[in-house]
Coordinates of C-alpha atoms and ligand atoms in Angstrom, one line a residue:
X19 CA 104.3 -122.7 14.2
X20 CA 104.3 -119.5 15.5
X21 CA 102.1 -116.4 14.6
X22 CA 101.9 -112.6 14.7
X23 CA 100.2 -112.4 18.2
X24 CA 100.4 -108.8 18.2
X25 CA 97.3 -106.5 19.5
X26 CA 95.5 -105.8 15.7
X27 CA 95.2 -102.4 14.8
X28 CA 92.9 -100.4 12.1
X29 CA 89.4 -99.7 12.0
X30 CA 86.7 -101.2 13.8
X31 CA 85.3 -103.2 11.2
X32 CA 82.0 -104.1 13.2
X33 CA 81.7 -100.4 13.5
X34 CA 81.6 -100.3 10.0
X35 CA 83.5 -97.8 7.4
X36 CA 82.8 -95.3 4.3
X37 CA 82.4 -97.5 1.8
X38 CA 84.2 -95.1 -0.2
X39 CA 87.2 -95.8 1.8
X40 CA 88.1 -99.0 0.0
X41 CA 88.5 -98.6 -3.7
X42 CA 88.5 -101.5 -6.2
X43 CA 91.3 -103.6 -6.0
X44 CA 92.6 -102.4 -2.5
X45 CA 92.7 -104.1 0.9
X46 CA 92.5 -102.2 4.3
X47 CA 93.9 -103.5 7.7
X48 CA 91.5 -103.7 10.7
X49 CA 89.8 -105.8 13.2
X50 CA 87.1 -107.0 14.6
X51 CA 86.7 -108.1 18.4
X52 CA 90.4 -109.0 18.8
X53 CA 90.9 -110.5 15.3
X54 CA 93.0 -109.0 12.8
X55 CA 90.5 -108.4 9.8
X56 CA 91.4 -107.7 6.2
X57 CA 88.6 -106.0 4.3
X58 CA 89.3 -106.3 0.4
X59 CA 87.0 -105.0 -2.5
X60 CA 87.4 -106.7 -6.2
X61 CA 84.8 -105.1 -8.5
X62 CA 81.5 -105.6 -6.6
X63 CA 82.4 -107.9 -4.0
X64 CA 83.9 -106.9 -0.6
X65 CA 85.6 -109.8 1.3
X66 CA 86.6 -110.1 4.6
X67 CA 89.1 -112.6 5.9
X68 CA 91.9 -113.0 8.7
X69 CA 94.3 -110.4 8.1
X70 CA 97.2 -112.3 9.1
X71 CA 98.8 -115.2 7.4
X72 CA 98.6 -118.7 9.0
X73 CA 102.4 -119.3 7.7
X74 CA 104.3 -117.0 10.0
X75 CA 101.4 -114.1 10.5
X76 CA 102.8 -111.8 7.9
X77 CA 100.2 -108.8 7.8
X78 CA 98.4 -109.5 4.6
X79 CA 97.1 -106.2 3.9
X80 CA 100.7 -105.0 3.0
X81 CA 101.0 -108.1 0.2
X82 CA 99.1 -107.8 -2.9
X83 CA 95.7 -108.8 -4.5
X84 CA 95.4 -110.7 -7.6
X85 CA 92.1 -110.8 -9.0
X86 CA 90.0 -112.7 -6.1
X87 CA 93.3 -114.0 -4.1
X88 CA 95.4 -112.4 -1.4
X89 CA 99.4 -112.9 -1.5
X90 CA 101.4 -112.6 1.9
X91 CA 104.1 -110.3 1.5
X92 CA 106.9 -112.4 3.4
X93 CA 107.2 -115.9 1.7
X94 CA 104.3 -115.5 -1.0
X95 CA 101.3 -117.6 0.2
X96 CA 98.3 -117.1 -1.6
X97 CA 94.8 -117.5 0.0
X98 CA 91.4 -117.1 -2.0
X99 CA 89.3 -114.3 -0.6
X100 CA 85.9 -116.2 -1.2
X101 CA 86.6 -119.2 0.8
X102 CA 89.6 -118.1 2.7
X103 CA 91.7 -121.6 1.7
X104 CA 95.4 -121.4 1.5
X105 CA 95.5 -122.0 -2.0
X106 CA 99.7 -121.9 -2.2
X107 CA 102.5 -123.0 0.3
X108 CA 103.7 -122.4 2.1
X109 CA 100.5 -121.5 4.2
X110 CA 98.5 -124.5 4.8
X111 CA 95.9 -123.2 7.0
X112 CA 92.9 -121.6 6.0
X113 CA 91.8 -118.1 6.6
X114 CA 88.5 -116.9 8.7
X115 CA 86.2 -115.6 6.4
X116 CA 83.5 -113.1 8.0
X117 CA 80.0 -111.4 5.9
X118 CA 80.0 -108.0 5.1
X119 CA 77.1 -105.9 4.3
X120 CA 76.6 -102.4 2.9
X121 CA 74.0 -100.1 4.1
X122 CA 73.8 -97.0 3.0
X123 CA 77.2 -95.8 2.6
X124 CA 78.7 -97.8 5.5
X125 CA 80.3 -101.2 5.4
X126 CA 80.2 -103.2 7.7
X127 CA 81.6 -106.9 9.0
X128 CA 79.0 -109.1 10.4
X129 CA 79.5 -112.6 11.5
X130 CA 82.0 -115.5 11.0
X131 CA 81.1 -117.3 7.8
X132 CA 82.0 -121.1 6.7
X133 CA 84.5 -120.8 4.1
X134 CA 83.4 -122.4 1.0
X135 CA 84.4 -126.3 0.5
X136 CA 86.7 -127.2 -1.8
X137 CA 85.3 -129.6 -4.8
X138 CA 86.1 -133.1 -4.5
X139 CA 87.7 -134.9 -7.2
X140 CA 86.3 -138.9 -7.8
X141 CA 89.2 -140.8 -6.4
X142 CA 87.6 -144.5 -6.2
X143 CA 90.3 -145.7 -8.5
X144 CA 93.1 -145.3 -6.0
X145 CA 92.8 -147.3 -2.6
X146 CA 96.4 -146.9 -1.1
X147 CA 98.4 -144.0 -1.6
X148 CA 102.3 -144.1 -0.5
X149 CA 104.4 -140.9 0.0
X150 CA 108.3 -141.5 0.9
X151 CA 109.5 -138.4 2.4
X152 CA 108.2 -136.7 5.4
X153 CA 109.5 -133.3 4.7
X154 CA 108.0 -130.3 3.2
X155 CA 106.9 -131.8 -0.5
X156 CA 105.5 -135.4 1.2
X157 CA 103.7 -133.2 4.2
X158 CA 102.1 -130.8 1.8
X159 CA 101.0 -133.5 -0.4
X160 CA 99.7 -135.8 2.4
X161 CA 97.5 -132.2 3.5
X162 CA 96.2 -131.6 0.1
X163 CA 95.3 -135.4 -0.6
X164 CA 92.9 -135.6 2.5
X165 CA 92.1 -131.9 1.8
X166 CA 91.0 -132.8 -2.1
X167 CA 88.9 -135.3 -0.7
X168 CA 90.5 -138.5 -1.0
X169 CA 89.6 -141.1 1.7
X170 CA 91.7 -144.4 0.8
X171 CA 94.8 -145.4 3.0
X172 CA 97.4 -142.9 2.9
X173 CA 100.7 -143.5 4.4
X174 CA 103.8 -141.6 4.9
X175 CA 107.0 -143.4 5.1
X176 CA 110.1 -140.9 6.6
X177 CA 113.5 -141.6 6.9
X178 CA 113.5 -138.8 9.8
X179 CA 112.7 -139.5 13.2
X180 CA 110.7 -136.4 13.6
X181 CA 107.2 -135.6 12.4
X182 CA 107.3 -133.3 9.1
X183 CA 109.0 -130.2 10.7
X184 CA 109.5 -126.2 9.7
X185 CA 113.1 -127.1 8.3
X186 CA 113.8 -123.4 7.1
X187 CA 113.6 -122.2 10.7
X188 CA 116.0 -124.8 11.9
X189 CA 119.1 -122.6 10.8
X190 CA 117.1 -119.2 11.9
X191 CA 114.9 -118.5 14.8
X192 CA 115.1 -121.9 16.2
X193 CA 118.9 -122.0 16.3
X194 CA 119.5 -118.4 17.1
X195 CA 117.5 -119.5 20.4
X196 CA 114.5 -117.3 20.0
X197 CA 112.0 -120.1 18.5
X198 CA 111.0 -122.3 20.9
X199 CA 110.7 -126.1 19.8
X200 CA 106.8 -126.2 19.9
X201 CA 107.1 -123.8 16.5
X202 CA 109.0 -126.4 14.8
X203 CA 106.2 -129.2 14.0
X204 CA 104.2 -128.5 10.9
X205 CA 101.3 -130.1 12.4
X206 CA 100.7 -131.2 16.3
X207 CA 100.9 -134.9 16.5
X208 CA 96.9 -135.5 16.6
X209 CA 96.7 -134.0 13.3
X210 CA 98.2 -136.8 11.1
X211 CA 95.3 -139.3 13.1
X212 CA 92.8 -137.0 12.7
X213 CA 93.5 -137.0 9.2
X214 CA 94.0 -140.9 8.6
X215 CA 98.0 -140.0 7.8
X216 CA 99.6 -143.4 8.6
X217 CA 102.9 -141.4 9.5
X218 CA 105.8 -144.1 9.8
X219 CA 108.9 -142.5 11.2
X220 CA 112.6 -143.8 11.2
X221 CA 111.2 -145.7 7.8
X222 CA 113.9 -145.7 5.4
X223 CA 112.6 -146.8 2.2
X224 CA 115.3 -149.2 0.4
X225 CA 113.6 -150.2 -2.8
X226 CA 110.7 -150.2 -4.6
X227 CA 109.1 -153.2 -6.6
X228 CA 107.5 -151.3 -9.3
X229 CA 105.8 -154.2 -10.9
X230 CA 103.9 -155.5 -8.3
X231 CA 104.0 -151.6 -6.3
X232 CA 105.5 -151.9 -3.5
X233 CA 107.7 -149.9 -1.4
X234 CA 110.0 -151.8 1.0
X235 CA 111.6 -150.3 4.0
X236 CA 114.9 -151.2 6.4
X237 CA 113.8 -154.2 7.7
X238 CA 112.0 -156.0 5.1
X239 CA 108.3 -154.4 5.7
X240 CA 106.7 -153.4 2.6
X241 CA 103.8 -151.3 1.4
X242 CA 101.3 -151.7 -1.5
X243 CA 100.2 -148.8 -3.3
X244 CA 98.2 -147.8 -6.2
X245 CA 99.9 -144.3 -6.5
X246 CA 103.2 -143.3 -5.1
X247 CA 105.2 -140.1 -4.5
X248 CA 109.0 -139.8 -3.9
X249 CA 109.7 -136.5 -2.1
X250 CA 113.1 -138.3 -0.5
X251 CA 114.4 -134.4 -0.5
X252 CA 118.6 -133.6 -1.0
X253 CA 121.1 -135.0 1.8
X254 CA 124.0 -133.0 2.7
X255 CA 127.5 -133.8 0.9
X256 CA 130.0 -134.7 3.4
X257 CA 133.9 -133.7 4.0
X258 CA 136.2 -136.4 2.9
X259 CA 138.9 -134.9 4.5
X260 CA 141.5 -135.8 7.7
X261 CA 139.1 -135.5 10.8
X262 CA 135.8 -135.1 9.1
X263 CA 134.6 -137.5 11.4
X264 CA 135.4 -136.0 14.6
X265 CA 132.7 -135.0 17.0
X266 CA 133.2 -131.5 16.6
X267 CA 132.0 -131.7 13.1
X268 CA 128.0 -131.3 12.1
X269 CA 125.8 -131.0 9.8
X270 CA 122.0 -129.5 9.4
X271 CA 119.4 -131.3 7.4
X272 CA 116.9 -132.2 10.4
X273 CA 115.7 -131.5 13.6
X274 CA 117.7 -134.3 14.9
X275 CA 121.0 -132.4 13.6
X276 CA 119.7 -128.8 14.8
X277 CA 119.3 -130.4 18.3
X278 CA 122.7 -132.2 18.2
X279 CA 124.2 -128.5 17.2
X280 CA 122.5 -126.5 19.8
X281 CA 123.2 -128.9 22.6
X282 CA 126.9 -128.3 22.3
X283 CA 126.1 -124.3 22.3
X284 CA 126.3 -124.0 25.9
X285 CA 130.0 -124.7 26.0
X286 CA 130.9 -123.2 22.8
X287 CA 133.0 -119.9 22.3
X288 CA 133.8 -120.2 18.4
X289 CA 132.6 -121.6 15.5
X290 CA 134.2 -122.6 12.2
X291 CA 131.4 -122.5 9.4
X292 CA 132.5 -124.2 6.3
X293 CA 130.5 -123.3 3.3
X294 CA 129.3 -119.7 2.6
X295 CA 126.2 -120.9 0.9
X296 CA 122.9 -119.9 2.3
X297 CA 122.8 -122.4 5.1
X298 CA 126.2 -121.6 6.3
X299 CA 125.5 -117.9 6.6
X300 CA 122.4 -118.5 7.9
X301 CA 123.8 -120.5 10.6
X302 CA 126.5 -118.1 11.1
X303 CA 123.7 -115.2 11.4
X304 CA 122.1 -117.4 14.1
X305 CA 125.1 -118.0 16.3
X306 CA 126.0 -114.5 16.2
X307 CA 122.3 -113.9 17.9
X308 CA 124.3 -116.2 20.6
X309 CA 127.1 -113.6 20.9
X310 CA 129.6 -117.0 19.5
X311 CA 132.0 -116.0 17.8
X312 CA 132.0 -117.2 13.7
X313 CA 134.7 -117.5 11.4
X314 CA 133.3 -118.6 7.7
X315 CA 135.1 -120.7 5.2
X316 CA 134.4 -120.5 1.6
X317 CA 136.4 -121.2 -1.7
X318 CA 134.9 -118.3 -3.8
X319 CA 135.7 -115.0 -3.7
X320 CA 132.2 -113.2 -2.9
X321 CA 129.6 -115.4 -0.7
X322 CA 126.4 -116.4 -2.6
X323 CA 127.5 -115.1 -6.1
X324 CA 126.7 -118.1 -7.8
X325 CA 123.3 -117.5 -6.5
X326 CA 122.5 -113.7 -6.1
X327 CA 125.2 -111.9 -8.2
X328 CA 128.1 -110.0 -7.1
X329 CA 126.3 -106.8 -5.8
X330 CA 124.1 -109.1 -3.5
X331 CA 126.5 -111.3 -2.4
X332 CA 129.0 -108.3 -1.7
X333 CA 125.9 -106.9 0.5
X334 CA 125.2 -109.9 2.0
X335 CA 129.0 -110.6 3.0
X336 CA 129.2 -106.8 4.6
X337 CA 126.1 -107.3 6.5
X338 CA 127.6 -110.4 8.2
X339 CA 130.9 -108.3 8.7
X340 CA 128.7 -105.4 10.6
X341 CA 127.6 -108.6 13.0
X342 CA 131.2 -109.6 13.9
X343 CA 131.5 -112.6 11.2
X344 CA 135.1 -113.0 10.1
X345 CA 135.5 -114.6 6.5
X346 CA 138.3 -116.3 5.0
X347 CA 137.4 -116.9 1.2
X348 CA 138.7 -118.0 -1.8
X349 CA 139.8 -120.7 1.2
X350 CA 139.0 -124.5 1.3
X351 CA 139.7 -126.5 4.6
X352 CA 142.4 -129.3 4.2
X353 CA 142.2 -130.5 7.7
X354 CA 140.1 -130.8 10.8
X355 CA 141.5 -131.2 14.3
X356 CA 140.2 -131.7 18.3
X357 CA 139.9 -128.1 18.8
X358 CA 141.0 -126.4 14.9
X359 CA 140.2 -126.0 11.2
X360 CA 143.3 -125.7 9.2
X361 CA 142.5 -123.8 5.6
X362 CA 144.7 -124.4 2.6
X363 CA 146.7 -121.7 3.2
X364 CA 148.0 -122.7 6.5
X365 CA 146.4 -121.1 8.8
X366 CA 144.5 -122.3 11.9
X367 CA 141.3 -121.3 13.1
X368 CA 140.6 -122.6 16.6
X369 CA 137.1 -124.2 17.0
X370 CA 134.9 -125.7 19.6
X371 CA 132.5 -126.7 17.0
X372 CA 132.2 -127.1 12.9
X373 CA 129.3 -126.4 10.9
X374 CA 129.6 -128.0 7.3
X375 CA 127.3 -126.7 4.5
X376 CA 128.8 -127.5 1.6
X377 CA 125.7 -128.5 -0.7
X378 CA 123.4 -131.1 -0.9
X379 CA 122.6 -133.6 -3.4
X380 CA 119.4 -135.2 -4.2
X381 CA 118.2 -138.2 -2.6
X382 CA 117.7 -140.9 -6.0
X383 CA 119.3 -143.8 -5.1
X384 CA 115.8 -145.8 -4.5
X385 CA 114.0 -144.5 -8.1
X386 CA 117.6 -145.2 -10.0
X387 CA 117.5 -148.6 -8.5
X388 CA 113.8 -148.9 -9.5
X389 CA 114.5 -147.8 -13.3
X390 CA 112.9 -144.6 -12.9
X391 CA 114.9 -141.7 -15.2
X392 CA 117.3 -139.9 -13.7
X393 CA 119.4 -137.5 -14.3
X394 CA 120.8 -135.1 -11.2
X395 CA 117.2 -135.8 -9.8
X396 CA 113.9 -137.7 -11.0
X397 CA 112.8 -136.6 -14.3
X398 CA 109.3 -135.4 -14.2
X399 CA 106.9 -133.8 -16.6
X400 CA 105.0 -131.0 -16.1
X401 CA 102.2 -132.8 -14.3
X402 CA 105.3 -134.2 -11.3
X403 CA 104.6 -137.5 -13.2
X404 CA 107.8 -140.0 -13.4
X405 CA 108.6 -141.8 -16.6
X406 CA 106.4 -145.0 -14.8
X407 CA 102.6 -144.6 -14.5
X408 CA 101.0 -143.7 -11.1
X409 CA 104.9 -142.7 -9.7
X410 CA 105.3 -139.1 -8.9
X411 CA 108.2 -137.1 -7.8
X412 CA 108.0 -133.8 -6.2
X413 CA 110.8 -131.3 -4.1
X414 CA 114.4 -131.1 -4.1
X415 CA 114.7 -134.4 -5.9
X416 CA 112.7 -133.7 -8.5
X417 CA 113.6 -132.2 -12.3
X418 CA 110.6 -130.2 -13.7
X419 CA 110.5 -128.3 -17.0
X420 CA 109.7 -125.0 -16.3
X421 CA 108.3 -122.8 -18.8
X422 CA 110.6 -120.3 -18.6
X423 CA 113.9 -121.7 -18.7
X424 CA 115.7 -123.8 -21.5
X425 CA 115.7 -127.0 -20.0
X426 CA 114.2 -128.6 -16.9
X427 CA 115.3 -127.6 -13.3
X428 CA 115.8 -128.8 -9.9
X429 CA 115.3 -126.3 -7.3
X430 CA 116.2 -126.6 -3.6
X431 CA 113.6 -124.3 -2.3
X432 CA 110.9 -124.8 0.6
X433 CA 107.8 -123.3 -1.0
X434 CA 109.2 -124.9 -4.4
X435 CA 109.0 -128.5 -2.7
X436 CA 105.7 -127.5 -1.0
X437 CA 103.9 -126.1 -4.0
X438 CA 104.9 -129.2 -6.0
X439 CA 104.0 -131.5 -3.2
X440 CA 100.6 -129.8 -3.1
X441 CA 100.3 -130.4 -7.2
X442 CA 101.5 -133.6 -7.4
X443 CA 98.7 -134.7 -4.8
X444 CA 96.3 -133.2 -7.2
X445 CA 97.8 -135.0 -10.1
X446 CA 97.4 -138.1 -8.3
X447 CA 93.7 -137.8 -7.9
X448 CA 93.4 -137.3 -11.8
X449 CA 93.3 -133.4 -11.7
X450 CA 95.8 -132.5 -14.9
X451 CA 97.7 -129.6 -12.9
X452 CA 100.7 -128.4 -14.7
X453 CA 103.3 -127.3 -12.5
X454 CA 104.0 -123.6 -14.0
X455 CA 104.6 -121.6 -10.9
X456 CA 108.0 -119.3 -11.1
X457 CA 110.5 -120.9 -7.7
X458 CA 110.5 -118.3 -5.0
X459 CA 112.5 -118.6 -2.0
X460 CA 113.7 -116.4 1.0
X461 CA 117.0 -116.4 3.1
X462 CA 116.9 -114.1 6.6
X463 CA 120.4 -112.7 7.8
X464 CA 120.0 -110.8 11.2
X465 CA 117.0 -108.2 10.3
X466 CA 117.4 -108.4 6.6
X467 CA 114.9 -110.8 4.6
X468 CA 116.2 -111.6 0.6
X469 CA 113.3 -112.5 -1.3
X470 CA 113.7 -114.1 -4.8
X471 CA 111.4 -115.3 -7.6
X472 CA 112.3 -116.7 -10.8
X473 CA 115.3 -118.8 -12.1
X474 CA 118.2 -117.4 -12.8
X475 CA 120.6 -118.9 -15.4
X476 CA 124.3 -119.2 -14.9
X477 CA 125.8 -116.0 -16.5
X478 CA 123.0 -114.4 -16.1
X479 CA 123.8 -110.2 -15.6
X480 CA 122.5 -108.8 -12.4
X481 CA 121.3 -105.1 -12.2
X482 CA 120.7 -103.1 -8.8
X483 CA 117.8 -100.6 -8.5
X484 CA 117.4 -98.6 -5.0
X485 CA 119.6 -98.5 -2.0
X486 CA 121.8 -101.1 -0.8
X487 CA 122.8 -98.8 2.2
X488 CA 119.0 -97.9 3.0
X489 CA 118.3 -101.9 2.4
X490 CA 115.6 -101.2 -0.2
X491 CA 116.4 -101.8 -3.5
X492 CA 115.9 -104.8 -6.2
X493 CA 117.9 -107.0 -8.2
X494 CA 117.0 -107.8 -11.8
X495 CA 118.9 -111.6 -12.9
X496 CA 118.6 -110.7 -16.9
X497 CA 120.1 -112.7 -20.2
X498 CA 119.8 -112.7 -24.0
X499 CA 117.8 -109.4 -23.1
X500 CA 115.0 -111.4 -20.7
X501 CA 114.7 -111.0 -17.1
X502 CA 114.6 -114.3 -15.8
X503 CA 114.6 -113.8 -11.9
X504 CA 114.1 -110.9 -9.4
X505 CA 115.6 -110.5 -6.2
X506 CA 114.6 -108.3 -3.4
X507 CA 115.4 -106.7 0.1
X508 CA 112.8 -104.4 2.0
X509 CA 110.6 -104.4 -1.2
X510 CA 108.2 -107.2 -0.8
X511 CA 105.5 -105.5 -2.9
X512 CA 107.9 -105.4 -6.2
X513 CA 108.7 -109.5 -5.2
X514 CA 104.9 -110.0 -5.0
X515 CA 104.4 -108.1 -8.5
X516 CA 107.2 -109.7 -10.2
X517 CA 105.8 -113.0 -9.5
X518 CA 102.5 -112.3 -11.1
X519 CA 104.5 -111.2 -14.0
X520 CA 106.8 -114.5 -14.2
X521 CA 103.2 -116.4 -13.9
X522 CA 101.6 -114.8 -16.9
X523 CA 105.4 -114.8 -18.5
X524 CA 104.6 -110.8 -19.3
X525 CA 108.1 -109.7 -19.8
X526 CA 107.1 -105.7 -20.5
X527 CA 105.3 -105.8 -17.0
X528 CA 108.2 -107.3 -15.3
X529 CA 110.4 -104.9 -16.8
X530 CA 108.2 -101.9 -15.6
X531 CA 108.3 -103.5 -12.2
X532 CA 112.2 -103.6 -11.8
X533 CA 113.0 -100.3 -13.0
Ligands
LIG6 C1 118.4 -125.5 7.9 C2 117.9 -125.3 6.4 C3 117.4 -124.1 5.9 C4 116.5 -124.3 4.9 N1 116.0 -122.6 4.9 C5 115.8 -122.6 3.8 C6 114.8 -121.2 4.0 O1 115.1 -120.3 4.3 N2 114.3 -120.8 2.3 C7 114.1 -122.1 1.3 O2 113.5 -121.7 0.2 N3 114.7 -123.1 1.6 C8 115.2 -123.3 2.8 N4 115.7 -124.8 3.3 C9 115.4 -125.8 1.6 C10 114.3 -126.4 1.9 O3 114.0 -126.9 3.4 C11 114.2 -127.9 1.1 O4 114.3 -127.1 -0.3 C12 112.8 -128.5 1.4 O5 112.8 -129.1 2.7 C13 113.0 -129.6 0.4 O6 111.6 -130.3 0.9 P1 111.6 -131.7 0.2 O7 110.3 -132.6 0.5 O8 112.1 -132.0 -0.9 O9 112.8 -132.6 1.1 P2 113.0 -132.9 2.5 O10 112.4 -131.5 3.4 O11 114.6 -132.7 2.7 O12 112.2 -134.0 3.1 C14 112.7 -135.3 2.4 C15 112.2 -136.5 3.5 O13 112.4 -137.6 2.7 C16 112.8 -138.4 3.8 N5 113.6 -139.9 3.1 C17 114.5 -139.4 2.3 N6 115.2 -140.6 2.1 C18 114.3 -141.5 2.1 C19 114.2 -142.9 2.4 N7 114.6 -143.4 1.7 N8 112.7 -143.1 2.5 C20 111.7 -142.8 3.5 N9 112.2 -141.4 3.9 C21 113.1 -140.8 3.2 C22 113.7 -137.8 4.9 O14 113.6 -138.1 6.1 C23 112.8 -136.3 5.1 O15 111.8 -136.7 5.9 C24 116.6 -124.7 4.1 C25 116.7 -126.4 4.3 C26 117.7 -126.2 5.7 C27 118.3 -127.8 5.8
LIG7 S1 104.0 -115.3 6.8 FE1 102.9 -115.4 5.1 S2 104.0 -116.7 3.3 FE2 105.1 -116.7 5.4

């Protein structure tokens, strides 16, 4: 995965800084040799850790401190300042740590030091763990099992033909042609062998035998488990109209899907995107970056209104129109032809390629057949345990209680899937970690990143503070007098502070952040 390779700026911490420059609760970005380093003071302690986030290279000094952790401004990874440990996805790798000394009034960063190792919980009871799914949740769970000291057999069965990949990038830089393919794997191939993770690709689990604790894959091979994680994600909803099977029609979920689209782009001048949700619009932005003409067809009057409210939806539409996208809203597609798409109003849009993004459905079939409790998602408790002992579920497929929501929610966000995978892994090992973090997602449209924390309920009123034209604003989603979620553009720190307030269920602090 890519990280920011720009030369670090700021004071040379080997030379030192005046100790008074670093106040309690503050951070300073600087450098040691050629490396970016973050210096942070938390009470009596001063910490020095790597200054760039191990996810996409976000500048941690632009994030926030919370106790002895730092949160990244871009996609809200959390790092422990004492150990450098990546505590919360999307960052999976730790930060380097340095020693700091104070002599007189001078603070200096000295030698690199080892991070504190994670305490190993007892794991003797489990000899074999099987993870079904090689996506965000499954991969994060596998890493966590090993980093928390699990030493038994660990098998990841994935229907994908590629190793776990950075799925969000597939509709963004990778599709736009600005991210090379070697940025896409979450880990290099040797990672799995080095960590004794038996990654089996192209392995679709067809059934689970709950009584004898076995997972069966296509072809009949079985895998015994003491504990199992279902992380089967979601699959794109397919069009069923005439022409839906024509070769110009594509969906985007896997790296193989993305490769298939990209392979056709050299001969593509016009694309019709069916669906004006997040994936459809990110695809539109990436194809415009390649100078391909894009029409977007969607049934709603304002794109993304159901998710982001009318004001932010209109903002997103205007951003796309500024970049040359043509919208056909309040419309559905009735027929696809060899070189065109026909709309319900009779209009015919020429197309060399059609990309369909009309939503996803949780992949619950094997859980359902095995008799697990399912209701538009696999039902889990706050420890991500299903109704069958030893079987857990995480990610897009899981429906989980949220302390801030009136009923269990199922979320389709990358960071949520990874964090749930991490929590499920710890609970498989016998820790009792409740899943209570507020959902977070981001979406990228050209140079505009939308970030959102919390879970807006249908019917919530959205209220905008700040300047949309200046691309610096906050949107609060409010219902029954409470703020349920906060979306931001150009206000990363506010979004992080809202995350902390939501975690603590501190309504007053949350209201103060969005005023
Ligand atoms: C193109 C794209 C862009 C996105 N961009 C963003 C974004 O910007 N921000 C954001 O928050 N979210 C984004 N998302 C959503 C995010 O990727 C998902 O929420 C996340 O991947 C869910 O993780 P998961 O592990 O639950 O499922 P997945 O990542 O889909 O993984 C599911 C895994 O299960 C496997 N599987 C399924 N059935 C079986 C079976 N029967 N046997 C074996 N294996 C099986 C699949 O092959 C796959 O490996 C995007 C999604 C896509 C497709
Ligand atoms: S760059 Fe830090 S979380 Fe993504």
